[in-house]
Amino acid sequence: MWIVYAVLAAVFAALTSVLAKIGIENVNSHLATAIRTVVVLVLAWAIVWGTGAHHGLKTISTKSWVFLCLSGAATGLSWLCFYKAIQIGDVSRVSAIDKSSLVLTILFAAMFLGESLSAKIVIGVLLITAGTLIMMF
């Protein structure tokens, strides 16, 4: 089932980039990001309340709160930078660079989470990096 959610995430991420590029025409990129964030916030909390997941709020540890807040800050900064980049650049090129975050994610997962780097993963990282560089220039 995780593959279905991963594919849906990729589809929605692709739509996000294209819809955002259309939507930010003549709009300050930071304002556009704030509007997007409110929509995400409302949608996420509607799902939390709709599924009853809000009952889990009481059981979240301090460590989890800290890391979820740090993740949220990183997300917000990523979105602000992404919206500014697509406002002034080609969405296809910006998205290629943005998606190269996969390379960083794999490296960070190895460094901080102890995930293994097999030869297949290293080759994939090198190919993604090469593809990103080709699309950039």
mmCIF file with all atom_site columns, C-alpha atoms in Angstrom:
data_model
loop_
_atom_site.group_PDB
_atom_site.id
_atom_site.type_symbol
_atom_site.label_atom_id
_atom_site.label_alt_id
_atom_site.label_comp_id
_atom_site.label_asym_id
_atom_site.label_entity_id
_atom_site.label_seq_id
_atom_site.pdbx_PDB_ins_code
_atom_site.Cartn_x
_atom_site.Cartn_y
_atom_site.Cartn_z
_atom_site.occupancy
_atom_site.B_iso_or_equiv
_atom_site.pdbx_formal_charge
_atom_site.auth_seq_id
_atom_site.auth_comp_id
_atom_site.auth_asym_id
_atom_site.auth_atom_id
_atom_site.pdbx_PDB_model_num
ATOM 1   C CA . MET A 1 1   ? 0.000   0.000  0.000   1.00 0.00 ? 1   MET A CA 1
ATOM 2   C CA . TRP A 1 2   ? 2.926   2.352  0.593   1.00 0.00 ? 2   TRP A CA 1
ATOM 3   C CA . ILE A 1 3   ? 3.673   2.313  -3.147  1.00 0.00 ? 3   ILE A CA 1
ATOM 4   C CA . VAL A 1 4   ? 0.172   3.590  -3.934  1.00 0.00 ? 4   VAL A CA 1
ATOM 5   C CA . TYR A 1 5   ? 0.628   6.478  -1.495  1.00 0.00 ? 5   TYR A CA 1
ATOM 6   C CA . ALA A 1 6   ? 4.114   7.208  -2.876  1.00 0.00 ? 6   ALA A CA 1
ATOM 7   C CA . VAL A 1 7   ? 2.793   7.340  -6.454  1.00 0.00 ? 7   VAL A CA 1
ATOM 8   C CA . LEU A 1 8   ? -0.093  9.576  -5.377  1.00 0.00 ? 8   LEU A CA 1
ATOM 9   C CA . ALA A 1 9   ? 2.399   11.832 -3.572  1.00 0.00 ? 9   ALA A CA 1
ATOM 10  C CA . ALA A 1 10  ? 4.411   12.143 -6.792  1.00 0.00 ? 10  ALA A CA 1
ATOM 11  C CA . VAL A 1 11  ? 1.295   12.957 -8.838  1.00 0.00 ? 11  VAL A CA 1
ATOM 12  C CA . PHE A 1 12  ? 0.133   15.586 -6.351  1.00 0.00 ? 12  PHE A CA 1
ATOM 13  C CA . ALA A 1 13  ? 3.645   17.058 -6.108  1.00 0.00 ? 13  ALA A CA 1
ATOM 14  C CA . ALA A 1 14  ? 3.744   17.395 -9.897  1.00 0.00 ? 14  ALA A CA 1
ATOM 15  C CA . LEU A 1 15  ? 0.337   19.059 -9.920  1.00 0.00 ? 15  LEU A CA 1
ATOM 16  C CA . THR A 1 16  ? 1.470   21.329 -7.082  1.00 0.00 ? 16  THR A CA 1
ATOM 17  C CA . SER A 1 17  ? 4.322   22.727 -9.148  1.00 0.00 ? 17  SER A CA 1
ATOM 18  C CA . VAL A 1 18  ? 2.283   23.358 -12.280 1.00 0.00 ? 18  VAL A CA 1
ATOM 19  C CA . LEU A 1 19  ? -0.735  24.781 -10.444 1.00 0.00 ? 19  LEU A CA 1
ATOM 20  C CA . ALA A 1 20  ? 1.505   26.990 -8.319  1.00 0.00 ? 20  ALA A CA 1
ATOM 21  C CA . LYS A 1 21  ? 3.282   28.411 -11.381 1.00 0.00 ? 21  LYS A CA 1
ATOM 22  C CA . ILE A 1 22  ? -0.097  29.393 -12.834 1.00 0.00 ? 22  ILE A CA 1
ATOM 23  C CA . GLY A 1 23  ? -1.364  30.707 -9.495  1.00 0.00 ? 23  GLY A CA 1
ATOM 24  C CA . ILE A 1 24  ? 1.560   32.958 -8.582  1.00 0.00 ? 24  ILE A CA 1
ATOM 25  C CA . GLU A 1 25  ? 1.305   35.114 -11.672 1.00 0.00 ? 25  GLU A CA 1
ATOM 26  C CA . ASN A 1 26  ? 1.222   38.705 -10.382 1.00 0.00 ? 26  ASN A CA 1
ATOM 27  C CA . VAL A 1 27  ? 1.236   37.501 -6.739  1.00 0.00 ? 27  VAL A CA 1
ATOM 28  C CA . ASN A 1 28  ? 4.095   37.898 -4.255  1.00 0.00 ? 28  ASN A CA 1
ATOM 29  C CA . SER A 1 29  ? 5.665   34.464 -3.852  1.00 0.00 ? 29  SER A CA 1
ATOM 30  C CA . HIS A 1 30  ? 5.684   34.669 -0.050  1.00 0.00 ? 30  HIS A CA 1
ATOM 31  C CA . LEU A 1 31  ? 1.990   35.606 0.014   1.00 0.00 ? 31  LEU A CA 1
ATOM 32  C CA . ALA A 1 32  ? 1.248   32.729 -2.349  1.00 0.00 ? 32  ALA A CA 1
ATOM 33  C CA . THR A 1 33  ? 3.129   30.349 -0.048  1.00 0.00 ? 33  THR A CA 1
ATOM 34  C CA . ALA A 1 34  ? 1.153   31.592 2.952   1.00 0.00 ? 34  ALA A CA 1
ATOM 35  C CA . ILE A 1 35  ? -2.136  31.012 1.123   1.00 0.00 ? 35  ILE A CA 1
ATOM 36  C CA . ARG A 1 36  ? -1.022  27.508 0.132   1.00 0.00 ? 36  ARG A CA 1
ATOM 37  C CA . THR A 1 37  ? 0.008   26.813 3.717   1.00 0.00 ? 37  THR A CA 1
ATOM 38  C CA . VAL A 1 38  ? -3.418  27.778 5.069   1.00 0.00 ? 38  VAL A CA 1
ATOM 39  C CA . VAL A 1 39  ? -5.059  25.403 2.598   1.00 0.00 ? 39  VAL A CA 1
ATOM 40  C CA . VAL A 1 40  ? -2.680  22.598 3.638   1.00 0.00 ? 40  VAL A CA 1
ATOM 41  C CA . LEU A 1 41  ? -3.333  23.363 7.315   1.00 0.00 ? 41  LEU A CA 1
ATOM 42  C CA . VAL A 1 42  ? -7.119  23.257 6.940   1.00 0.00 ? 42  VAL A CA 1
ATOM 43  C CA . LEU A 1 43  ? -7.000  20.085 4.830   1.00 0.00 ? 43  LEU A CA 1
ATOM 44  C CA . ALA A 1 44  ? -4.616  18.296 7.219   1.00 0.00 ? 44  ALA A CA 1
ATOM 45  C CA . TRP A 1 45  ? -6.658  19.145 10.325  1.00 0.00 ? 45  TRP A CA 1
ATOM 46  C CA . ALA A 1 46  ? -9.901  18.163 8.585   1.00 0.00 ? 46  ALA A CA 1
ATOM 47  C CA . ILE A 1 47  ? -8.389  14.746 7.883   1.00 0.00 ? 47  ILE A CA 1
ATOM 48  C CA . VAL A 1 48  ? -7.062  14.467 11.466  1.00 0.00 ? 48  VAL A CA 1
ATOM 49  C CA . TRP A 1 49  ? -10.478 15.267 12.952  1.00 0.00 ? 49  TRP A CA 1
ATOM 50  C CA . GLY A 1 50  ? -12.344 13.233 10.342  1.00 0.00 ? 50  GLY A CA 1
ATOM 51  C CA . THR A 1 51  ? -10.319 10.116 11.100  1.00 0.00 ? 51  THR A CA 1
ATOM 52  C CA . GLY A 1 52  ? -10.227 10.614 14.868  1.00 0.00 ? 52  GLY A CA 1
ATOM 53  C CA . ALA A 1 53  ? -6.441  10.928 14.880  1.00 0.00 ? 53  ALA A CA 1
ATOM 54  C CA . HIS A 1 54  ? -6.665  14.034 17.104  1.00 0.00 ? 54  HIS A CA 1
ATOM 55  C CA . HIS A 1 55  ? -6.936  11.713 20.122  1.00 0.00 ? 55  HIS A CA 1
ATOM 56  C CA . GLY A 1 56  ? -3.234  10.959 19.696  1.00 0.00 ? 56  GLY A CA 1
ATOM 57  C CA . LEU A 1 57  ? -2.214  14.541 20.562  1.00 0.00 ? 57  LEU A CA 1
ATOM 58  C CA . LYS A 1 58  ? -1.917  13.669 24.251  1.00 0.00 ? 58  LYS A CA 1
ATOM 59  C CA . THR A 1 59  ? 0.596   10.904 23.636  1.00 0.00 ? 59  THR A CA 1
ATOM 60  C CA . ILE A 1 60  ? 3.152   12.781 21.523  1.00 0.00 ? 60  ILE A CA 1
ATOM 61  C CA . SER A 1 61  ? 6.555   12.900 23.239  1.00 0.00 ? 61  SER A CA 1
ATOM 62  C CA . THR A 1 62  ? 8.639   16.051 23.627  1.00 0.00 ? 62  THR A CA 1
ATOM 63  C CA . LYS A 1 63  ? 11.220  14.616 21.234  1.00 0.00 ? 63  LYS A CA 1
ATOM 64  C CA . SER A 1 64  ? 8.550   14.037 18.608  1.00 0.00 ? 64  SER A CA 1
ATOM 65  C CA . TRP A 1 65  ? 7.195   17.585 19.073  1.00 0.00 ? 65  TRP A CA 1
ATOM 66  C CA . VAL A 1 66  ? 10.683  19.049 18.604  1.00 0.00 ? 66  VAL A CA 1
ATOM 67  C CA . PHE A 1 67  ? 11.451  17.060 15.471  1.00 0.00 ? 67  PHE A CA 1
ATOM 68  C CA . LEU A 1 68  ? 7.990   17.564 13.962  1.00 0.00 ? 68  LEU A CA 1
ATOM 69  C CA . CYS A 1 69  ? 8.349   21.321 14.523  1.00 0.00 ? 69  CYS A CA 1
ATOM 70  C CA . LEU A 1 70  ? 11.821  21.309 12.970  1.00 0.00 ? 70  LEU A CA 1
ATOM 71  C CA . SER A 1 71  ? 10.425  19.343 10.019  1.00 0.00 ? 71  SER A CA 1
ATOM 72  C CA . GLY A 1 72  ? 7.622   21.890 9.689   1.00 0.00 ? 72  GLY A CA 1
ATOM 73  C CA . ALA A 1 73  ? 10.135  24.744 9.689   1.00 0.00 ? 73  ALA A CA 1
ATOM 74  C CA . ALA A 1 74  ? 12.179  22.992 7.008   1.00 0.00 ? 74  ALA A CA 1
ATOM 75  C CA . THR A 1 75  ? 9.016   22.445 4.955   1.00 0.00 ? 75  THR A CA 1
ATOM 76  C CA . GLY A 1 76  ? 8.043   26.094 5.247   1.00 0.00 ? 76  GLY A CA 1
ATOM 77  C CA . LEU A 1 77  ? 11.484  27.298 4.203   1.00 0.00 ? 77  LEU A CA 1
ATOM 78  C CA . SER A 1 78  ? 11.490  24.816 1.314   1.00 0.00 ? 78  SER A CA 1
ATOM 79  C CA . TRP A 1 79  ? 8.106   26.075 0.118   1.00 0.00 ? 79  TRP A CA 1
ATOM 80  C CA . LEU A 1 80  ? 9.129   29.733 0.380   1.00 0.00 ? 80  LEU A CA 1
ATOM 81  C CA . CYS A 1 81  ? 12.276  29.081 -1.642  1.00 0.00 ? 81  CYS A CA 1
ATOM 82  C CA . PHE A 1 82  ? 10.426  26.886 -4.170  1.00 0.00 ? 82  PHE A CA 1
ATOM 83  C CA . TYR A 1 83  ? 7.692   29.463 -4.808  1.00 0.00 ? 83  TYR A CA 1
ATOM 84  C CA . LYS A 1 84  ? 10.232  32.255 -5.260  1.00 0.00 ? 84  LYS A CA 1
ATOM 85  C CA . ALA A 1 85  ? 12.241  30.049 -7.636  1.00 0.00 ? 85  ALA A CA 1
ATOM 86  C CA . ILE A 1 86  ? 9.250   29.088 -9.809  1.00 0.00 ? 86  ILE A CA 1
ATOM 87  C CA . GLN A 1 87  ? 8.078   32.682 -9.895  1.00 0.00 ? 87  GLN A CA 1
ATOM 88  C CA . ILE A 1 88  ? 11.313  33.774 -11.556 1.00 0.00 ? 88  ILE A CA 1
ATOM 89  C CA . GLY A 1 89  ? 12.408  30.539 -13.274 1.00 0.00 ? 89  GLY A CA 1
ATOM 90  C CA . ASP A 1 90  ? 11.071  27.715 -15.411 1.00 0.00 ? 90  ASP A CA 1
ATOM 91  C CA . VAL A 1 91  ? 8.991   25.340 -13.305 1.00 0.00 ? 91  VAL A CA 1
ATOM 92  C CA . SER A 1 92  ? 10.475  22.302 -15.061 1.00 0.00 ? 92  SER A CA 1
ATOM 93  C CA . ARG A 1 93  ? 14.050  23.319 -14.244 1.00 0.00 ? 93  ARG A CA 1
ATOM 94  C CA . VAL A 1 94  ? 13.227  24.451 -10.703 1.00 0.00 ? 94  VAL A CA 1
ATOM 95  C CA . SER A 1 95  ? 11.352  21.206 -10.040 1.00 0.00 ? 95  SER A CA 1
ATOM 96  C CA . ALA A 1 96  ? 14.278  19.146 -11.308 1.00 0.00 ? 96  ALA A CA 1
ATOM 97  C CA . ILE A 1 97  ? 16.577  20.858 -8.846  1.00 0.00 ? 97  ILE A CA 1
ATOM 98  C CA . ASP A 1 98  ? 13.963  20.666 -6.074  1.00 0.00 ? 98  ASP A CA 1
ATOM 99  C CA . LYS A 1 99  ? 13.492  16.935 -6.643  1.00 0.00 ? 99  LYS A CA 1
ATOM 100 C CA . SER A 1 100 ? 17.216  16.427 -6.340  1.00 0.00 ? 100 SER A CA 1
ATOM 101 C CA . SER A 1 101 ? 16.393  16.639 -2.643  1.00 0.00 ? 101 SER A CA 1
ATOM 102 C CA . LEU A 1 102 ? 16.032  12.878 -3.053  1.00 0.00 ? 102 LEU A CA 1
ATOM 103 C CA . VAL A 1 103 ? 19.824  12.671 -3.286  1.00 0.00 ? 103 VAL A CA 1
ATOM 104 C CA . LEU A 1 104 ? 20.208  14.696 -0.091  1.00 0.00 ? 104 LEU A CA 1
ATOM 105 C CA . THR A 1 105 ? 17.508  12.650 1.627   1.00 0.00 ? 105 THR A CA 1
ATOM 106 C CA . ILE A 1 106 ? 19.350  9.414  0.838   1.00 0.00 ? 106 ILE A CA 1
ATOM 107 C CA . LEU A 1 107 ? 22.639  10.847 2.079   1.00 0.00 ? 107 LEU A CA 1
ATOM 108 C CA . PHE A 1 108 ? 21.073  12.302 5.242   1.00 0.00 ? 108 PHE A CA 1
ATOM 109 C CA . ALA A 1 109 ? 19.242  9.004  5.895   1.00 0.00 ? 109 ALA A CA 1
ATOM 110 C CA . ALA A 1 110 ? 22.569  7.184  5.721   1.00 0.00 ? 110 ALA A CA 1
ATOM 111 C CA . MET A 1 111 ? 24.339  9.725  7.941   1.00 0.00 ? 111 MET A CA 1
ATOM 112 C CA . PHE A 1 112 ? 21.651  10.314 10.588  1.00 0.00 ? 112 PHE A CA 1
ATOM 113 C CA . LEU A 1 113 ? 19.428  7.236  10.469  1.00 0.00 ? 113 LEU A CA 1
ATOM 114 C CA . GLY A 1 114 ? 22.032  4.603  9.676   1.00 0.00 ? 114 GLY A CA 1
ATOM 115 C CA . GLU A 1 115 ? 20.303  3.475  6.473   1.00 0.00 ? 115 GLU A CA 1
ATOM 116 C CA . SER A 1 116 ? 22.564  1.479  4.177   1.00 0.00 ? 116 SER A CA 1
ATOM 117 C CA . LEU A 1 117 ? 23.934  2.668  0.860   1.00 0.00 ? 117 LEU A CA 1
ATOM 118 C CA . SER A 1 118 ? 24.074  -0.286 -1.512  1.00 0.00 ? 118 SER A CA 1
ATOM 119 C CA . ALA A 1 119 ? 25.825  -0.123 -4.878  1.00 0.00 ? 119 ALA A CA 1
ATOM 120 C CA . LYS A 1 120 ? 22.395  0.134  -6.536  1.00 0.00 ? 120 LYS A CA 1
ATOM 121 C CA . ILE A 1 121 ? 21.484  3.162  -4.400  1.00 0.00 ? 121 ILE A CA 1
ATOM 122 C CA . VAL A 1 122 ? 24.828  4.876  -5.055  1.00 0.00 ? 122 VAL A CA 1
ATOM 123 C CA . ILE A 1 123 ? 24.415  4.353  -8.816  1.00 0.00 ? 123 ILE A CA 1
ATOM 124 C CA . GLY A 1 124 ? 20.872  5.729  -8.614  1.00 0.00 ? 124 GLY A CA 1
ATOM 125 C CA . VAL A 1 125 ? 22.070  8.793  -6.691  1.00 0.00 ? 125 VAL A CA 1
ATOM 126 C CA . LEU A 1 126 ? 24.770  9.422  -9.297  1.00 0.00 ? 126 LEU A CA 1
ATOM 127 C CA . LEU A 1 127 ? 22.251  9.099  -12.146 1.00 0.00 ? 127 LEU A CA 1
ATOM 128 C CA . ILE A 1 128 ? 19.760  11.443 -10.438 1.00 0.00 ? 128 ILE A CA 1
ATOM 129 C CA . THR A 1 129 ? 22.552  13.958 -9.873  1.00 0.00 ? 129 THR A CA 1
ATOM 130 C CA . ALA A 1 130 ? 23.650  13.708 -13.506 1.00 0.00 ? 130 ALA A CA 1
ATOM 131 C CA . GLY A 1 131 ? 20.055  14.119 -14.709 1.00 0.00 ? 131 GLY A CA 1
ATOM 132 C CA . THR A 1 132 ? 19.557  17.162 -12.503 1.00 0.00 ? 132 THR A CA 1
ATOM 133 C CA . LEU A 1 133 ? 22.736  18.775 -13.818 1.00 0.00 ? 133 LEU A CA 1
ATOM 134 C CA . ILE A 1 134 ? 21.717  18.075 -17.421 1.00 0.00 ? 134 ILE A CA 1
ATOM 135 C CA . MET A 1 135 ? 18.289  19.668 -16.862 1.00 0.00 ? 135 MET A CA 1
ATOM 136 C CA . MET A 1 136 ? 19.782  22.703 -15.112 1.00 0.00 ? 136 MET A CA 1
ATOM 137 C CA . PHE A 1 137 ? 21.984  23.770 -18.033 1.00 0.00 ? 137 PHE A CA 1
#
